[in-house]
Amino acid sequence: MDHPVILWFRRDLRLGDNPALAAAVESGRPVIAAYVHDPALDGRSMGGASQWWLDKSLRALDTDLAMRGSRLVVRADEAAAALTALVAETGATAVFVNRMFEPAAWARDAALAETLKAKGVEMRGFNATRLAAPGAVLTKAGEPFKVFTPFSRALWDQARPRAGRRAPDQIVSPASPATGINIDSLALHPKNPDWSAGFDDWVPGEAGALAALDRLIDGPLSDYATDRDRPDREGTSRLSPHLHFGEIDPWRVVITARAAADHGEVPHGQSEKFCAEVAWREFSIQLLESFPDLPTRNFREGFDRMAWRDDPHGLEAWSRGQTGYPIVDAGMRQLWVTGWMHNRVRMIVASFLIKDLLIDWREGERWFWDTLVDADAAANAQNWQWVAGSGADASPFFRIFNPTGQGEKFDPNGTYVRRWVPELAELPADWIHKPWAAPPGVLALAGVKLGQTYPAPIVDHARARDRALDALKATRD
């Protein structure tokens, strides 16, 4: 009997550049391609927007496997129990898997490997989602980096690219296929109501990831350093959800961007600025690996003394895009409609929640976790703590964004606001980021009635800034 091996897909939903898949195929045994839906796979239940993405990505993966003579065997259960059962049912002699690096997932995998080993089954792990293996990039003292710039230098000096691998032409399946459930039964797509109509611009899956990379090289990468801050332009890569779900190898992204610069297609400085963002992702992963409570606890303990406000009305206004600050409201509405928000605007809305409203950063982190298609445990926590000033190598708390000034600087003509806050669309650019200051005649011509068609600001920024700085002093006392 030719015993099969199991290829366990998790957040590596691609066939190309997939080291676990390559090793499984090279074993010469029939391959069972399996996905186990465990909602708390990395120690935390997946948010609604991420579930939408996962649904589409699994379907794309199943189609790609079918083109190669295979199929995706889907199970729904606690991950270790499901894998143990699948091994027992199929007589598989090995499990091939690309590692997950969230602390809960890492511990779970280690325990599962011991369980399988006791049954004579080898569990072989690979790195398909990070630029460097865990513990490969450390300070000279052997400690994890807590500052990004030296981490980035060490990363590019020490990390070595994985060899690129094409997707196999054929994947041999067992003569007696394993049983599974239909992807529909996972109920990942929202119903009653289906709030995902605005997600249609996304193309989850490996093909969508490669197309997004091509678009980056052909367009935004040439002016990335400046346009990435402009929400009124298509200046970002939009690769983050594809990277999170492992639909593309981060090394492929970096190598392609650098090759474009080497071939004269884009300036080297622009390519390297983009690669620095990929390195920031890696920095975040390393921080979560070293500090597992990053999503729930202040990295800097002094912030445990911060006097956060309990403000349910402010939190609701923020989450619904009804704060009265157009750039903030535009970002929050874009997030709700599309499952994504422009990076610069993410910083603006986070600063507003934390510093203007003085609401705990963890409230914002939880909202983003549920509403972002690219919600990632490491990046989400690290970026929220960066804005709050409580994280590693963070922006200082006293750096408080003026939402009006940020809008005028990065959306000077109001193009972004007009798209996402259509009730202000007729306001001239001089007033679109501060409608409360517009002359009554200007508001009347634009059809804007503050407090009726569009809210008045829920907080005075200048006073809120003073309040936030006073709260910061208390943490130092």
Coordinates of C-alpha atoms in Angstrom, one line a residue:
M1 CA 0.0 0.0 0.0
D2 CA 1.4 3.4 -1.0
H3 CA 0.7 5.4 2.1
P4 CA -0.2 9.1 1.4
V5 CA 1.1 12.2 3.0
I6 CA -0.9 15.2 4.1
L7 CA -0.3 18.7 3.0
W8 CA -1.9 20.9 5.6
F9 CA -2.8 24.3 4.3
R10 CA -3.3 27.2 6.7
R11 CA -2.1 30.7 5.8
D12 CA -0.1 29.6 2.8
L13 CA -3.0 29.4 0.3
R14 CA -0.9 29.2 -2.8
L15 CA 0.8 26.5 -5.0
G16 CA 3.8 28.4 -6.3
D17 CA 6.7 29.2 -3.9
N18 CA 5.2 26.8 -1.4
P19 CA 8.0 24.7 0.2
A20 CA 5.7 22.4 2.1
L21 CA 3.8 21.5 -1.1
A22 CA 7.1 21.0 -3.0
A23 CA 8.4 18.7 -0.3
A24 CA 5.2 16.7 -0.2
V25 CA 5.2 16.2 -4.0
E26 CA 8.9 15.3 -4.0
S27 CA 8.2 12.6 -1.4
G28 CA 6.8 10.5 -4.2
R29 CA 3.7 9.7 -2.2
P30 CA 0.1 10.5 -3.0
V31 CA -0.7 13.9 -1.5
I32 CA -3.9 14.8 0.5
A33 CA -4.3 18.5 0.3
A34 CA -6.2 19.5 3.4
Y35 CA -7.6 22.6 5.1
V36 CA -8.9 22.5 8.6
H37 CA -11.2 25.3 9.6
D38 CA -10.4 26.1 13.2
P39 CA -11.8 29.6 13.9
A40 CA -9.2 30.1 16.6
L41 CA -6.3 28.8 14.5
D42 CA -3.8 31.4 15.8
G43 CA -5.4 31.7 19.2
R44 CA -8.1 34.3 18.2
S45 CA -11.3 34.0 16.4
M46 CA -11.2 35.4 12.9
G47 CA -13.0 38.6 12.1
G48 CA -15.9 38.9 9.7
A49 CA -14.0 40.6 6.9
S50 CA -11.2 38.0 7.1
Q51 CA -13.7 35.2 6.9
W52 CA -15.1 36.8 3.7
W53 CA -11.6 36.7 2.2
L54 CA -10.8 33.2 3.4
D55 CA -14.0 31.9 1.7
K56 CA -12.9 33.2 -1.7
S57 CA -9.3 32.2 -1.2
L58 CA -10.2 28.6 -0.4
R59 CA -12.3 28.4 -3.5
A60 CA -9.5 29.8 -5.6
L61 CA -7.1 27.2 -4.1
D62 CA -9.5 24.4 -4.7
T63 CA -9.8 25.4 -8.3
D64 CA -6.0 25.6 -8.7
L65 CA -5.7 22.1 -7.1
A66 CA -8.3 20.6 -9.4
M67 CA -6.4 21.8 -12.5
R68 CA -3.5 19.6 -11.2
G69 CA -5.5 16.5 -10.5
S70 CA -6.0 17.2 -6.8
R71 CA -8.7 18.6 -4.6
L72 CA -9.0 20.4 -1.3
V73 CA -10.2 18.2 1.6
V74 CA -12.0 20.6 4.0
R75 CA -12.7 19.7 7.6
A76 CA -14.1 21.9 10.4
D77 CA -12.8 21.1 13.9
E78 CA -10.1 21.9 16.4
A79 CA -7.0 21.7 14.3
A80 CA -5.0 19.0 16.2
A81 CA -8.1 16.8 16.6
A82 CA -8.9 17.1 12.9
L83 CA -5.3 16.3 11.7
T84 CA -5.0 13.3 14.1
A85 CA -8.3 11.9 12.8
L86 CA -7.3 12.5 9.1
V87 CA -4.0 10.7 9.7
A88 CA -5.9 7.7 11.3
E89 CA -8.5 7.5 8.5
T90 CA -6.0 7.7 5.6
G91 CA -2.9 5.9 6.9
A92 CA -0.8 9.0 6.1
T93 CA 2.8 8.6 7.1
A94 CA 3.7 12.3 7.2
V95 CA 2.2 15.8 7.5
F96 CA 3.8 18.6 5.6
V97 CA 3.0 22.1 6.8
N98 CA 4.2 25.7 6.5
R99 CA 4.6 27.1 10.0
M100 CA 2.5 29.7 11.7
F101 CA 4.4 31.9 14.1
E102 CA 1.7 33.3 16.3
P103 CA 2.6 32.1 19.8
A104 CA -0.6 30.1 20.3
A105 CA -0.3 28.4 16.9
W106 CA 3.4 27.6 17.5
A107 CA 2.7 25.9 20.8
R108 CA -0.2 24.0 19.3
D109 CA 1.9 22.8 16.4
A110 CA 4.7 21.6 18.8
A111 CA 2.2 19.6 20.8
L112 CA 0.6 18.1 17.6
A113 CA 4.1 17.1 16.3
E114 CA 4.7 15.2 19.5
T115 CA 1.3 13.4 19.3
L116 CA 2.0 12.4 15.7
K117 CA 5.5 11.3 16.4
A118 CA 4.2 8.9 19.0
K119 CA 2.0 7.4 16.3
G120 CA 5.0 7.0 13.9
V121 CA 4.0 10.0 11.8
E122 CA 6.5 12.7 11.0
M123 CA 5.4 16.4 10.9
R124 CA 7.7 18.4 8.7
G125 CA 7.5 22.2 9.0
F126 CA 8.7 24.9 6.6
N127 CA 8.8 28.7 6.4
A128 CA 6.7 30.1 3.6
T129 CA 5.4 33.4 5.0
R130 CA 8.3 35.2 6.6
L131 CA 11.5 36.7 5.1
A132 CA 13.6 35.0 7.9
A133 CA 13.1 32.1 10.2
P134 CA 12.3 32.7 13.8
G135 CA 15.3 33.7 15.8
A136 CA 17.4 34.3 12.7
V137 CA 17.6 38.1 13.1
L138 CA 18.8 39.1 16.5
T139 CA 20.9 41.7 18.1
K140 CA 24.6 41.0 18.8
A141 CA 23.5 40.2 22.4
G142 CA 21.2 37.5 21.0
E143 CA 18.0 39.5 21.9
P144 CA 15.1 40.4 19.7
F145 CA 15.3 43.8 18.1
K146 CA 13.0 46.5 19.6
V147 CA 13.9 49.3 17.2
F148 CA 13.1 49.0 13.5
T149 CA 16.0 50.6 11.7
P150 CA 18.7 48.3 13.1
F151 CA 16.3 45.3 12.7
S152 CA 15.9 46.2 9.0
R153 CA 19.6 46.5 8.4
A154 CA 20.2 43.1 10.1
L155 CA 17.3 41.5 8.2
W156 CA 18.6 42.5 4.7
D157 CA 22.2 41.6 5.8
Q158 CA 21.3 38.2 7.2
A159 CA 18.2 36.8 5.5
R160 CA 18.6 34.9 2.4
P161 CA 15.8 34.5 -0.3
R162 CA 14.1 31.2 -0.7
A163 CA 14.5 29.6 -4.1
G164 CA 11.5 30.3 -6.2
R165 CA 9.4 27.3 -7.2
R166 CA 6.7 27.1 -9.8
A167 CA 3.5 25.4 -8.9
P168 CA 3.7 21.7 -9.8
D169 CA 2.1 20.6 -13.0
Q170 CA 0.5 17.6 -11.3
I171 CA -0.3 16.5 -7.8
V172 CA -0.9 12.8 -7.4
S173 CA -3.9 12.1 -5.2
P174 CA -4.7 8.8 -3.3
A175 CA -6.7 6.2 -5.2
S176 CA -9.3 6.4 -2.3
P177 CA -9.9 10.1 -1.7
A178 CA -10.3 11.4 1.8
T179 CA -13.7 12.8 2.7
G180 CA -14.4 16.4 3.5
I181 CA -17.1 19.0 3.6
N182 CA -18.1 21.6 1.2
I183 CA -16.7 25.1 1.6
D184 CA -20.2 26.5 1.6
S185 CA -20.8 24.7 4.9
L186 CA -18.2 26.8 6.6
A187 CA -20.6 29.8 6.3
L188 CA -17.7 32.2 5.9
H189 CA -19.6 34.5 3.5
P190 CA -21.9 37.0 5.4
K191 CA -25.7 36.5 5.2
N192 CA -28.7 38.3 6.7
P193 CA -27.4 40.8 5.9
D194 CA -24.7 40.4 3.3
W195 CA -22.6 43.5 3.9
S196 CA -19.8 42.6 1.5
A197 CA -21.1 44.2 -1.7
G198 CA -18.3 46.8 -1.6
F199 CA -15.6 44.0 -1.5
D200 CA -16.0 43.2 -5.1
D201 CA -12.8 45.0 -6.2
W202 CA -10.8 42.4 -4.4
V203 CA -9.6 39.2 -6.1
P204 CA -8.6 36.8 -3.3
G205 CA -6.3 33.9 -4.2
E206 CA -2.9 33.3 -5.7
A207 CA -3.8 34.7 -9.2
G208 CA -5.2 37.8 -7.6
A209 CA -2.0 38.2 -5.5
L210 CA 0.2 38.0 -8.6
A211 CA -2.0 40.4 -10.5
A212 CA -1.7 42.9 -7.6
L213 CA 2.1 42.6 -7.7
D214 CA 2.0 43.3 -11.4
R215 CA -0.1 46.4 -10.9
L216 CA 2.3 47.6 -8.3
I217 CA 5.3 47.3 -10.6
D218 CA 3.5 48.8 -13.5
G219 CA 2.1 51.8 -11.6
P220 CA 2.4 52.8 -7.9
L221 CA 6.0 51.7 -7.3
S222 CA 7.4 54.5 -9.4
D223 CA 6.3 57.1 -7.0
Y224 CA 5.7 54.9 -3.9
A225 CA 7.5 57.1 -1.4
T226 CA 5.2 60.0 -1.9
D227 CA 2.0 58.5 -3.3
R228 CA 1.7 55.9 -0.5
D229 CA 0.6 58.8 1.7
R230 CA -2.0 60.1 -0.7
P231 CA -5.4 58.5 -0.2
D232 CA -6.7 60.4 -3.2
R233 CA -4.3 58.4 -5.5
E234 CA -3.8 54.7 -6.2
G235 CA -0.4 54.8 -4.6
T236 CA -0.3 51.6 -2.4
S237 CA 0.3 48.0 -3.2
R238 CA -2.9 46.6 -1.7
L239 CA -0.9 43.4 -1.2
S240 CA -1.5 43.1 2.6
P241 CA -4.4 40.7 2.5
H242 CA -2.7 38.5 0.0
L243 CA 0.4 38.4 2.2
H244 CA -1.6 37.7 5.3
F245 CA -3.3 34.7 3.8
G246 CA 0.0 33.5 2.2
E247 CA -1.3 33.8 -1.4
I248 CA 2.1 35.2 -2.3
D249 CA 5.6 34.7 -0.9
P250 CA 7.0 38.0 0.7
W251 CA 10.4 37.1 -0.9
R252 CA 8.7 37.1 -4.4
V253 CA 7.4 40.5 -3.6
V254 CA 10.8 41.9 -2.5
I255 CA 12.7 40.3 -5.3
T256 CA 10.2 41.5 -8.0
A257 CA 10.3 45.1 -6.7
R258 CA 14.1 45.1 -6.6
A259 CA 14.4 43.6 -10.0
A260 CA 12.2 46.3 -11.4
A261 CA 14.7 48.9 -10.0
D262 CA 17.7 46.9 -11.3
H263 CA 16.1 46.9 -14.8
G264 CA 15.5 50.7 -14.7
E265 CA 11.7 50.3 -14.6
V266 CA 11.4 52.2 -11.3
P267 CA 13.9 54.3 -9.2
H268 CA 15.9 52.3 -6.6
G269 CA 14.8 54.6 -3.8
Q270 CA 11.1 54.0 -4.5
S271 CA 11.7 50.2 -4.6
E272 CA 13.6 50.2 -1.3
K273 CA 10.9 52.3 0.4
F274 CA 8.4 49.6 -0.5
C275 CA 10.7 46.9 0.7
A276 CA 11.0 48.7 4.0
E277 CA 7.3 48.3 4.4
V278 CA 7.7 44.6 3.9
A279 CA 10.4 44.6 6.5
W280 CA 8.1 46.5 8.9
R281 CA 5.7 43.6 8.5
E282 CA 8.5 41.2 9.4
F283 CA 9.5 43.4 12.4
S284 CA 5.9 43.2 13.7
I285 CA 5.9 39.4 13.4
Q286 CA 9.1 39.2 15.4
L287 CA 7.7 41.4 18.1
L288 CA 4.6 39.3 18.5
E289 CA 6.8 36.2 18.6
S290 CA 8.9 37.6 21.4
F291 CA 6.0 39.4 23.2
P292 CA 2.9 37.2 22.8
D293 CA 0.6 39.6 24.6
L294 CA 1.3 42.5 22.2
P295 CA -2.4 42.6 21.0
T296 CA -3.7 43.0 24.6
R297 CA -1.0 44.6 26.7
N298 CA 1.0 47.8 26.5
F299 CA 4.5 47.1 25.4
R300 CA 5.6 50.1 27.5
E301 CA 4.3 49.5 31.0
G302 CA 4.1 53.2 31.8
F303 CA 1.0 53.3 29.6
D304 CA -0.8 51.0 32.0
R305 CA -1.4 54.2 34.1
M306 CA -3.1 56.0 31.2
A307 CA -6.5 57.3 32.2
W308 CA -8.5 56.1 29.2
R309 CA -12.0 57.5 28.9
D310 CA -15.1 55.3 28.8
D311 CA -16.9 56.9 25.8
P312 CA -19.3 54.5 24.1
H313 CA -20.9 57.3 22.1
G314 CA -17.6 58.6 20.8
L315 CA -16.5 55.0 19.9
E316 CA -19.7 54.4 18.0
A317 CA -19.4 57.8 16.1
W318 CA -15.8 56.9 15.2
S319 CA -16.7 53.3 14.1
R320 CA -19.6 54.6 11.9
G321 CA -17.7 57.5 10.3
Q322 CA -19.8 60.1 12.0
T323 CA -17.2 62.2 14.0
G324 CA -17.6 65.4 12.1
Y325 CA -14.0 65.3 10.9
P326 CA -14.2 64.5 7.1
I327 CA -10.9 62.6 6.7
V328 CA -11.6 60.5 9.7
D329 CA -15.1 59.7 8.6
A330 CA -14.0 59.0 5.0
G331 CA -11.5 56.4 6.3
M332 CA -13.9 54.7 8.6
R333 CA -16.5 54.4 5.9
Q334 CA -14.0 53.1 3.4
L335 CA -13.1 50.4 5.9
W336 CA -16.7 49.4 6.4
V337 CA -17.6 49.3 2.8
T338 CA -14.4 47.7 1.3
G339 CA -12.7 45.9 4.2
W340 CA -9.6 48.0 3.8
M341 CA -8.3 51.5 4.6
H342 CA -5.5 53.5 3.2
N343 CA -2.4 53.4 5.3
R344 CA -2.0 57.1 6.0
V345 CA -5.7 57.3 6.9
R346 CA -5.3 54.3 9.3
M347 CA -2.8 56.5 11.3
I348 CA -5.1 59.5 11.2
V349 CA -8.2 57.6 12.5
A350 CA -6.1 55.8 15.1
S351 CA -4.7 59.0 16.4
F352 CA -8.2 60.5 16.6
L353 CA -9.5 57.6 18.6
I354 CA -6.6 57.4 21.0
K355 CA -5.7 61.0 21.4
D356 CA -8.7 63.2 20.5
L357 CA -11.2 60.8 22.2
L358 CA -8.7 59.3 24.7
I359 CA -10.2 55.9 24.1
D360 CA -8.0 52.8 24.7
W361 CA -6.1 51.7 21.6
R362 CA -7.3 48.1 22.2
E363 CA -10.9 49.2 21.3
G364 CA -9.6 50.3 17.9
E365 CA -7.5 47.2 17.5
R366 CA -10.6 45.1 18.1
W367 CA -12.6 47.0 15.5
F368 CA -9.9 46.7 12.9
W369 CA -9.6 43.0 13.6
D370 CA -13.2 42.5 12.7
T371 CA -13.5 44.8 9.7
L372 CA -10.1 44.5 7.9
V373 CA -9.6 41.9 5.2
D374 CA -5.9 42.1 6.0
A375 CA -6.4 41.8 9.8
D376 CA -3.1 40.4 11.1
A377 CA -2.4 39.7 14.7
A378 CA 1.2 41.1 14.6
A379 CA 0.7 44.0 12.3
N380 CA -2.6 45.1 13.8
A381 CA -1.3 45.2 17.4
Q382 CA 2.1 46.7 16.4
N383 CA 0.6 49.5 14.4
W384 CA -2.0 50.5 17.0
Q385 CA 0.6 50.5 19.7
W386 CA 2.9 52.5 17.4
V387 CA 0.3 55.3 17.1
A388 CA -0.5 55.1 20.8
G389 CA 3.1 55.5 21.7
S390 CA 2.9 52.4 23.9
G391 CA 4.7 50.1 21.5
A392 CA 8.3 49.2 20.5
D393 CA 10.0 52.0 18.5
A394 CA 6.6 53.8 18.5
S395 CA 5.6 57.3 17.6
P396 CA 5.6 59.4 20.8
F397 CA 2.2 59.9 22.3
F398 CA 2.6 63.7 22.2
R399 CA 2.7 63.6 18.4
I400 CA -0.9 64.2 17.9
F401 CA -2.3 64.4 14.3
N402 CA -4.5 67.4 13.6
P403 CA -7.2 65.7 11.4
T404 CA -7.9 68.9 9.5
G405 CA -4.3 69.5 8.7
Q406 CA -3.7 65.9 7.7
G407 CA -6.7 66.0 5.4
E408 CA -5.5 69.3 3.8
K409 CA -2.0 67.9 3.3
F410 CA -2.7 64.4 2.0
D411 CA -6.1 65.0 0.3
P412 CA -5.7 68.6 -0.9
N413 CA -8.5 68.7 -3.4
G414 CA -10.8 66.6 -1.2
T415 CA -11.0 63.8 -3.7
Y416 CA -10.9 61.1 -1.1
V417 CA -13.4 62.8 1.2
R418 CA -15.8 63.4 -1.7
R419 CA -15.8 59.7 -2.6
W420 CA -16.5 58.4 0.9
V421 CA -18.4 61.3 2.5
P422 CA -20.7 62.2 -0.4
E423 CA -22.8 64.6 1.6
L424 CA -19.8 67.0 1.5
A425 CA -19.1 66.5 -2.2
E426 CA -20.2 69.9 -3.3
L427 CA -18.1 71.8 -0.8
P428 CA -15.1 73.7 -2.2
A429 CA -11.6 72.3 -1.4
D430 CA -10.9 75.2 0.9
W431 CA -13.7 74.0 3.3
I432 CA -14.1 70.3 2.7
H433 CA -11.8 69.3 5.5
K434 CA -13.3 71.8 8.0
P435 CA -17.0 72.3 7.1
W436 CA -17.8 73.7 10.5
A437 CA -15.7 76.8 9.6
A438 CA -17.3 77.3 6.2
P439 CA -19.4 80.5 5.7
P440 CA -23.2 79.8 5.9
G441 CA -23.6 80.7 2.3
V442 CA -21.0 78.2 1.2
L443 CA -22.7 75.4 3.2
A444 CA -26.1 76.3 1.8
L445 CA -24.8 76.2 -1.8
A446 CA -23.3 72.8 -1.1
G447 CA -26.5 71.5 0.6
V448 CA -24.7 70.9 3.9
K449 CA -26.6 71.4 7.2
L450 CA -24.2 70.7 10.1
G451 CA -25.9 68.5 12.6
Q452 CA -28.4 67.3 10.1
T453 CA -26.9 66.2 6.8
Y454 CA -23.4 65.9 8.3
P455 CA -22.5 65.9 12.0
A456 CA -20.7 68.8 13.8
P457 CA -17.4 67.7 15.3
I458 CA -17.9 65.5 18.3
V459 CA -14.8 67.0 20.0
D460 CA -12.8 70.2 19.7
H461 CA -9.4 69.1 18.5
A462 CA -7.4 71.8 20.3
R463 CA -9.0 71.1 23.6
A464 CA -8.8 67.3 23.1
R465 CA -5.1 67.7 22.4
D466 CA -4.6 69.5 25.7
R467 CA -6.6 66.8 27.5
A468 CA -4.4 64.1 25.9
L469 CA -1.2 65.8 26.9
D470 CA -2.5 66.1 30.5
A471 CA -3.3 62.4 30.5
L472 CA 0.3 61.6 29.3
K473 CA 1.7 63.6 32.2
A474 CA -0.2 61.4 34.6
T475 CA 1.4 58.3 33.2
R476 CA 4.9 59.8 33.8
D477 CA 3.9 60.8 37.4

